[in-house]
Amino acid sequence: MLILMQKNATKEQIDAVCRRIVEIGYQPHQIPGSMRVAIGITGNEGAVSTEHFMQPEGVADCVPVSNAYKLVSREVKPEPTIVRVGDVSIGDGHLQIIAGPCSVESKDQIFRTAEVVAKSGSKMLRGGAFKPRTSPYAFQGMKQDGLRLLEQVREAFGLKIVTEVKDSETLDEVAEVADVIQIGARNMQNFSLLEACGRLRKPVLLKRGMMATLKELFMAAEYLLSLGNYDVILCERGIRSFETMTRNTFDISAIPLIKRHTHLPVVADPSHGVGISWAVPAMAKASGVAGADAVMVEVHPQPDHALSDGQQSLTLAEYEKLAKQMNELAAWRGKSN
Amino acid sequence: MLILMQKNATKEQIDAVCRRIVEIGYQPHQIPGSMRVAIGITGNEGAVSTEHFMQPEGVADCVPVSNAYKLVSREVKPEPTIVRVGDVSIGDGHLQIIAGPCSVESKDQIFRTAEVVAKSGSKMLRGGAFKPRTSPYAFQGMKQDGLRLLEQVREAFGLKIVTEVKDSETLDEVAEVADVIQIGARNMQNFSLLEACGRLRKPVLLKRGMMATLKELFMAAEYLLSLGNYDVILCERGIRSFETMTRNTFDISAIPLIKRHTHLPVVADPSHGVGISWAVPAMAKASGVAGADAVMVEVHPQPDHALSDGQQSLTLAEYEKLAKQMNELAAWRGKSN
Amino acid sequence: MLILMQKNATKEQIDAVCRRIVEIGYQPHQIPGSMRVAIGITGNEGAVSTEHFMQPEGVADCVPVSNAYKLVSREVKPEPTIVRVGDVSIGDGHLQIIAGPCSVESKDQIFRTAEVVAKSGSKMLRGGAFKPRTSPYAFQGMKQDGLRLLEQVREAFGLKIVTEVKDSETLDEVAEVADVIQIGARNMQNFSLLEACGRLRKPVLLKRGMMATLKELFMAAEYLLSLGNYDVILCERGIRSFETMTRNTFDISAIPLIKRHTHLPVVADPSHGVGISWAVPAMAKASGVAGADAVMVEVHPQPDHALSDGQQSLTLAEYEKLAKQMNELAAWRGKSN
Amino acid sequence: MLILMQKNATKEQIDAVCRRIVEIGYQPHQIPGSMRVAIGITGNEGAVSTEHFMQPEGVADCVPVSNAYKLVSREVKPEPTIVRVGDVSIGDGHLQIIAGPCSVESKDQIFRTAEVVAKSGSKMLRGGAFKPRTSPYAFQGMKQDGLRLLEQVREAFGLKIVTEVKDSETLDEVAEVADVIQIGARNMQNFSLLEACGRLRKPVLLKRGMMATLKELFMAAEYLLSLGNYDVILCERGIRSFETMTRNTFDISAIPLIKRHTHLPVVADPSHGVGISWAVPAMAKASGVAGADAVMVEVHPQPDHALSDGQQSLTLAEYEKLAKQMNELAAWRGKSN
């Protein structure tokens, strides 16, 4: 960390800051500047908290230098992580498609969807059984019955199941069915749930919170890795901005940034990213070209009858067209570098 | 809800939307306009989900008309709710001060703080035992030992205890000690925790998420009320914007808006709102004048030695000065209307 | 417009609103709902201002139904606009590349760049002579000398020139040199400059302000079209959000949305969108696949010696590689629909 | 500035950065850290642009240390600036009220308003003659006729006139009438207009752009001061966030921050800040208590007939009540420190 002293800071104030640095076990380094003195800190192994230095008299600002995240960082592990989900790999250079409805609603709905998803060449099915909802009056998912249907559909079509965990209480039953456990945007900083998932030995798909910086996403992943779960996939699903014409602002630039700063694979979710079904294919293709390891899209046999997220779900026909285009782009991407 | 058809929508498309409205149990009302047809929906008891109508051909937009929140609404209950915490009331027109450290760190720290808080005339002490932290490497609170100190300090000074619950697992032990259970900003949409707190019969202080609209805050409170816990206090603690000079953007306008749209009392937390100790007194006074029922501020005997939030904590002397000013403003506010 | 009355609005309040609607020349239509009365307005030709109806007693909310933009709307003109810049077309389905330095800095710099841009197959060169800068102490552009160099480089390589106008005072001299006049993000709502450019008969590239909603962008374009300049190209260049790891948040979803709601062509500027040179190629390719009519990228022979925007400029070699990939993607896009 | 090298940066890369620093005229200072090398720069008089150092191999990040603003900084001029508008002072510790309609609409309207404003004890009248509007179809102000009415009303009531300049073309005629020239939020980074106003010797009220950080506001003011106009008043009027229940998010914390970092007086505009008339009094009082030197509020004899901003305008009676309360708070503030 670098502590910037005020222009008119006195020698006594500078000395007091240096003493405080020694007191907490580090070494201070005075750096005289043309306008003000800066004090560098060394001897620390991780990031030093700015909290110790915002109060003393004469301090203008504290600038963190080291990153607070360690295990997720590319500086620590330069080679990319490949997450294995049975015989499917995420992060090995291929472009996977994860598709399915927002919620599991009925046997007919999930089987009809899965059939098309499998036929299109995709290997992973998404579908929620426990649904976090803004309103207590909204459909909360089929819960245990939904999990049973996911087991059946996996058996029938051989697809890997990606499904969301809503809370620690239901983690065990979800983990029994899921091939990949999804942590939703609103749970990205549910630290107790992160800790529980960190103790599992099962892949986790961690969604970026709608108001989370990338650094906060990396820190949330650090909770998982620090407890020994290294099979972590990060997911961009749109952030909140002032624009209201889309449900969220889909930050596609997160894809190259995540891959540069961490070694973890990255999934893009254009369905939540824009929230408008007709805009999803353009965003899915853009995500693939931007370097995503997988794209996750919502598909429903009858979007206008969906119990959740209908406005952003593709029809089966729209999905088939998109899957074909994604495969063409994946082939191009594989050759282009 | 109002469904806006596209300018060039055909009669068939309009009829299809009307049939769909009847299908889900409501009545459609065509409203011919100069530029387009709009279709109103009646017969619903609460809000109708826009999800059913974003997909059909010819629809341009869906505009929610009814609010999705009911029990928290002033339209449903015009008189303000007063939350009783023993012999202390929040929401009765008086201006309470809730003060204390971010985290309980030691007996000496919490007792020294409580002594000053009590002497200043405040009746409520804040202090965290279980701390949600962005980094897994940061101080996570004294946990059970912290709860024990809170019990002792309550006994010693007669202050009501406001302390945060981090997860459902530790809710019972926190609820045993707390006079008011705080749900933190990152847990505002932790729906399982909301449900657990909704089943308690103990006051809950619900903080607005840093990414939450006021409507989402109201919906989160609706989870609590719909399960029978009516003793809910809402808390503005700053939202996230593009400005980085403050920790958050402290949305003081939330105070009159919450009081207009709901019947619940509102607390302002300027310490998190700005995150800079020297700016806290100005923001605390502004919140009081803007109509807050209580102000919550962080105080620490030695802010530059605090294990969390030191940069936004007042010293004991700063706190005493602020408490005196707040009491003067409260007296003025009581007379001015 | 739709006026929503409060739940408990009296008949007198409803009547007063209806009288006011008649008073300003429109017809009121009462729509009884299960929870409240709504009042529709007809008889208006464009949007009705909400300002007339927010004050009266008993009004809960005003919901605009008609869009305020007309001439830019796809509902008014369903076929896409093709902007002709000499023999180059923007908006005809092809994917153009506009490349060049942020600022014209010297003859050597602009000629070296133009040579590579022309050789790569691009037909348009960007480069600023008058530079709006956040700091009064920063390089403000070569001004008239820069315009002279742009004339020379056009002559030498046959490239079309895209250059920014900073103010009305210098519009005439810029317009004399420019093939396309660029209005920068900070000038998107400089209405006097928009009016001056609306009276020109020369293509205008209008950049979205960093805090402008798409509707505001459309209204800014409406200024141009309403004064008779129909050769308008809209440009997404990143918006401001809470994320600080990128210079802006590049809203690629704006591309399909602009094309759906307006008939104007759209250009993507990933250089400003992310502000980090190594992330520009991924974002440029994503924009092309998402449907942009052109992509604009910053290129400099020596980015680390650039007088502005060096951190987001590609080297000549990086640009050549990107241009080749863009052409491949353009070919794919042409075939895929 | 401080340049942070990557963890694995080679000695050659570090040396190359140091050579580049010398090349542009400064001195490099290597600071070895536990995780990475940092390089400090000295010898510069103002801020060093990060642009020179983002490109070289091995650089992880550049951290500006000096502020880019100089003349507006409190570090340069510790005593507060008092702007004199005839016999009225802004910034001397008193709390002024600037009141009036958004736009001048008629003689009757402006005279009726001015009479109440003067009677309440306020000394400054606001009112726009040239109005920047989002839509080309909206009322654009009475222009020259509005200026004439402002002259008459000043004569009649002795109030100082605050009125907005829309563009450089009309600056001279506006400056002839205005006692304080207002630069609107959308023009905060209209650098040509800032330069023109910087050359005037007349007070300027500079509004923060809805997308502007405080640092950008300070840089915009720097344009004015660097050209010799030191009579600059900064104005907080709300910034844009994700919250849509208010027109803007009124950032009251800007008041203490502006006063801490600059020596300029600060005005708060709660009318634009929240955009809802019933919430304006609470926000005005909060601004006054937070330390504003003046509060600017919109008042109209008939808000529901206003041609602009009616929904956020107080009635004359509401204004009189507010003015009385503001004066009481000002008296309290004067005594409380």
PDB file of C-alpha atoms in Angstrom, chain B residues 249-330:
ATOM      1  CA  THR B 249     -23.604   7.473  -2.628  1.00  0.00           C
ATOM      2  CA  PHE B 250     -25.755   8.268   0.388  1.00  0.00           C
ATOM      3  CA  ASP B 251     -29.292   8.628  -0.942  1.00  0.00           C
ATOM      4  CA  ILE B 252     -30.888  10.875   1.667  1.00  0.00           C
ATOM      5  CA  SER B 253     -33.941  11.308  -0.559  1.00  0.00           C
ATOM      6  CA  ALA B 254     -34.790   7.706   0.296  1.00  0.00           C
ATOM      7  CA  ILE B 255     -35.907   8.953   3.704  1.00  0.00           C
ATOM      8  CA  PRO B 256     -38.941  11.007   2.567  1.00  0.00           C
ATOM      9  CA  LEU B 257     -39.689   8.476  -0.181  1.00  0.00           C
ATOM     10  CA  ILE B 258     -39.792   5.518   2.184  1.00  0.00           C
ATOM     11  CA  LYS B 259     -42.033   7.455   4.532  1.00  0.00           C
ATOM     12  CA  ARG B 260     -44.374   8.437   1.702  1.00  0.00           C
ATOM     13  CA  HIS B 261     -44.704   5.022   0.095  1.00  0.00           C
ATOM     14  CA  THR B 262     -44.600   2.784   3.183  1.00  0.00           C
ATOM     15  CA  HIS B 263     -45.743   3.044   6.772  1.00  0.00           C
ATOM     16  CA  LEU B 264     -42.464   1.683   8.176  1.00  0.00           C
ATOM     17  CA  PRO B 265     -39.924   3.697  10.176  1.00  0.00           C
ATOM     18  CA  VAL B 266     -36.642   4.586   8.533  1.00  0.00           C
ATOM     19  CA  VAL B 267     -33.087   4.719   9.869  1.00  0.00           C
ATOM     20  CA  ALA B 268     -30.186   6.464   8.154  1.00  0.00           C
ATOM     21  CA  ASP B 269     -26.652   5.093   8.324  1.00  0.00           C
ATOM     22  CA  PRO B 270     -24.328   7.900   7.222  1.00  0.00           C
ATOM     23  CA  SER B 271     -21.209   5.972   8.276  1.00  0.00           C
ATOM     24  CA  HIS B 272     -21.626   3.454   5.476  1.00  0.00           C
ATOM     25  CA  GLY B 273     -23.337   6.087   3.349  1.00  0.00           C
ATOM     26  CA  VAL B 274     -20.162   8.086   2.847  1.00  0.00           C
ATOM     27  CA  GLY B 275     -17.463   5.961   4.448  1.00  0.00           C
ATOM     28  CA  ILE B 276     -15.360   8.954   5.546  1.00  0.00           C
ATOM     29  CA  SER B 277     -15.449   9.862   9.241  1.00  0.00           C
ATOM     30  CA  TRP B 278     -15.123  13.633   8.818  1.00  0.00           C
ATOM     31  CA  ALA B 279     -18.163  13.715   6.515  1.00  0.00           C
ATOM     32  CA  VAL B 280     -20.381  11.624   8.805  1.00  0.00           C
ATOM     33  CA  PRO B 281     -21.612  14.408  11.148  1.00  0.00           C
ATOM     34  CA  ALA B 282     -22.848  16.570   8.239  1.00  0.00           C
ATOM     35  CA  MET B 283     -24.683  13.584   6.759  1.00  0.00           C
ATOM     36  CA  ALA B 284     -26.128  12.511  10.104  1.00  0.00           C
ATOM     37  CA  LYS B 285     -27.575  15.964  10.718  1.00  0.00           C
ATOM     38  CA  ALA B 286     -28.913  16.136   7.169  1.00  0.00           C
ATOM     39  CA  SER B 287     -30.636  12.769   7.649  1.00  0.00           C
ATOM     40  CA  GLY B 288     -32.262  13.893  10.854  1.00  0.00           C
ATOM     41  CA  VAL B 289     -33.620  17.071   9.282  1.00  0.00           C
ATOM     42  CA  ALA B 290     -34.828  15.068   6.261  1.00  0.00           C
ATOM     43  CA  GLY B 291     -37.119  13.076   8.543  1.00  0.00           C
ATOM     44  CA  ALA B 292     -35.267   9.934   9.633  1.00  0.00           C
ATOM     45  CA  ASP B 293     -36.712   8.211  12.703  1.00  0.00           C
ATOM     46  CA  ALA B 294     -33.222   7.251  13.811  1.00  0.00           C
ATOM     47  CA  VAL B 295     -29.631   7.723  12.781  1.00  0.00           C
ATOM     48  CA  MET B 296     -27.055   4.957  13.158  1.00  0.00           C
ATOM     49  CA  VAL B 297     -23.388   5.956  13.420  1.00  0.00           C
ATOM     50  CA  GLU B 298     -20.164   4.079  13.950  1.00  0.00           C
ATOM     51  CA  VAL B 299     -18.055   5.104  16.947  1.00  0.00           C
ATOM     52  CA  HIS B 300     -14.773   3.634  18.163  1.00  0.00           C
ATOM     53  CA  PRO B 301     -12.412   4.587  20.977  1.00  0.00           C
ATOM     54  CA  GLN B 302      -9.474   4.362  18.545  1.00  0.00           C
ATOM     55  CA  PRO B 303     -10.684   4.393  14.940  1.00  0.00           C
ATOM     56  CA  ASP B 304      -7.188   3.990  13.533  1.00  0.00           C
ATOM     57  CA  HIS B 305      -6.832   0.715  15.438  1.00  0.00           C
ATOM     58  CA  ALA B 306     -10.270  -0.642  14.456  1.00  0.00           C
ATOM     59  CA  LEU B 307     -10.372  -4.106  12.901  1.00  0.00           C
ATOM     60  CA  SER B 308     -13.069  -2.985  10.450  1.00  0.00           C
ATOM     61  CA  ASP B 309     -14.519   0.304   9.174  1.00  0.00           C
ATOM     62  CA  GLY B 310     -12.032   2.463  11.062  1.00  0.00           C
ATOM     63  CA  GLN B 311     -11.985   5.082   8.320  1.00  0.00           C
ATOM     64  CA  GLN B 312     -15.658   5.829   8.820  1.00  0.00           C
ATOM     65  CA  SER B 313     -15.817   5.656  12.621  1.00  0.00           C
ATOM     66  CA  LEU B 314     -16.093   8.724  14.834  1.00  0.00           C
ATOM     67  CA  THR B 315     -13.907   9.102  17.879  1.00  0.00           C
ATOM     68  CA  LEU B 316     -15.702   9.266  21.212  1.00  0.00           C
ATOM     69  CA  ALA B 317     -15.205  13.038  21.357  1.00  0.00           C
ATOM     70  CA  GLU B 318     -16.533  13.518  17.815  1.00  0.00           C
ATOM     71  CA  TYR B 319     -19.519  11.409  18.729  1.00  0.00           C
ATOM     72  CA  GLU B 320     -20.335  13.424  21.825  1.00  0.00           C
ATOM     73  CA  LYS B 321     -20.326  16.637  19.826  1.00  0.00           C
ATOM     74  CA  LEU B 322     -22.560  15.115  17.152  1.00  0.00           C
ATOM     75  CA  ALA B 323     -25.037  13.679  19.680  1.00  0.00           C
ATOM     76  CA  LYS B 324     -25.477  17.117  21.209  1.00  0.00           C
ATOM     77  CA  GLN B 325     -26.171  18.673  17.798  1.00  0.00           C
ATOM     78  CA  MET B 326     -28.572  15.889  16.858  1.00  0.00           C
ATOM     79  CA  ASN B 327     -30.576  16.491  20.006  1.00  0.00           C
ATOM     80  CA  GLU B 328     -30.844  20.190  19.175  1.00  0.00           C
ATOM     81  CA  LEU B 329     -32.030  19.402  15.655  1.00  0.00           C
ATOM     82  CA  ALA B 330     -34.514  16.852  16.970  1.00  0.00           C
TER      83      ALA B 330
END
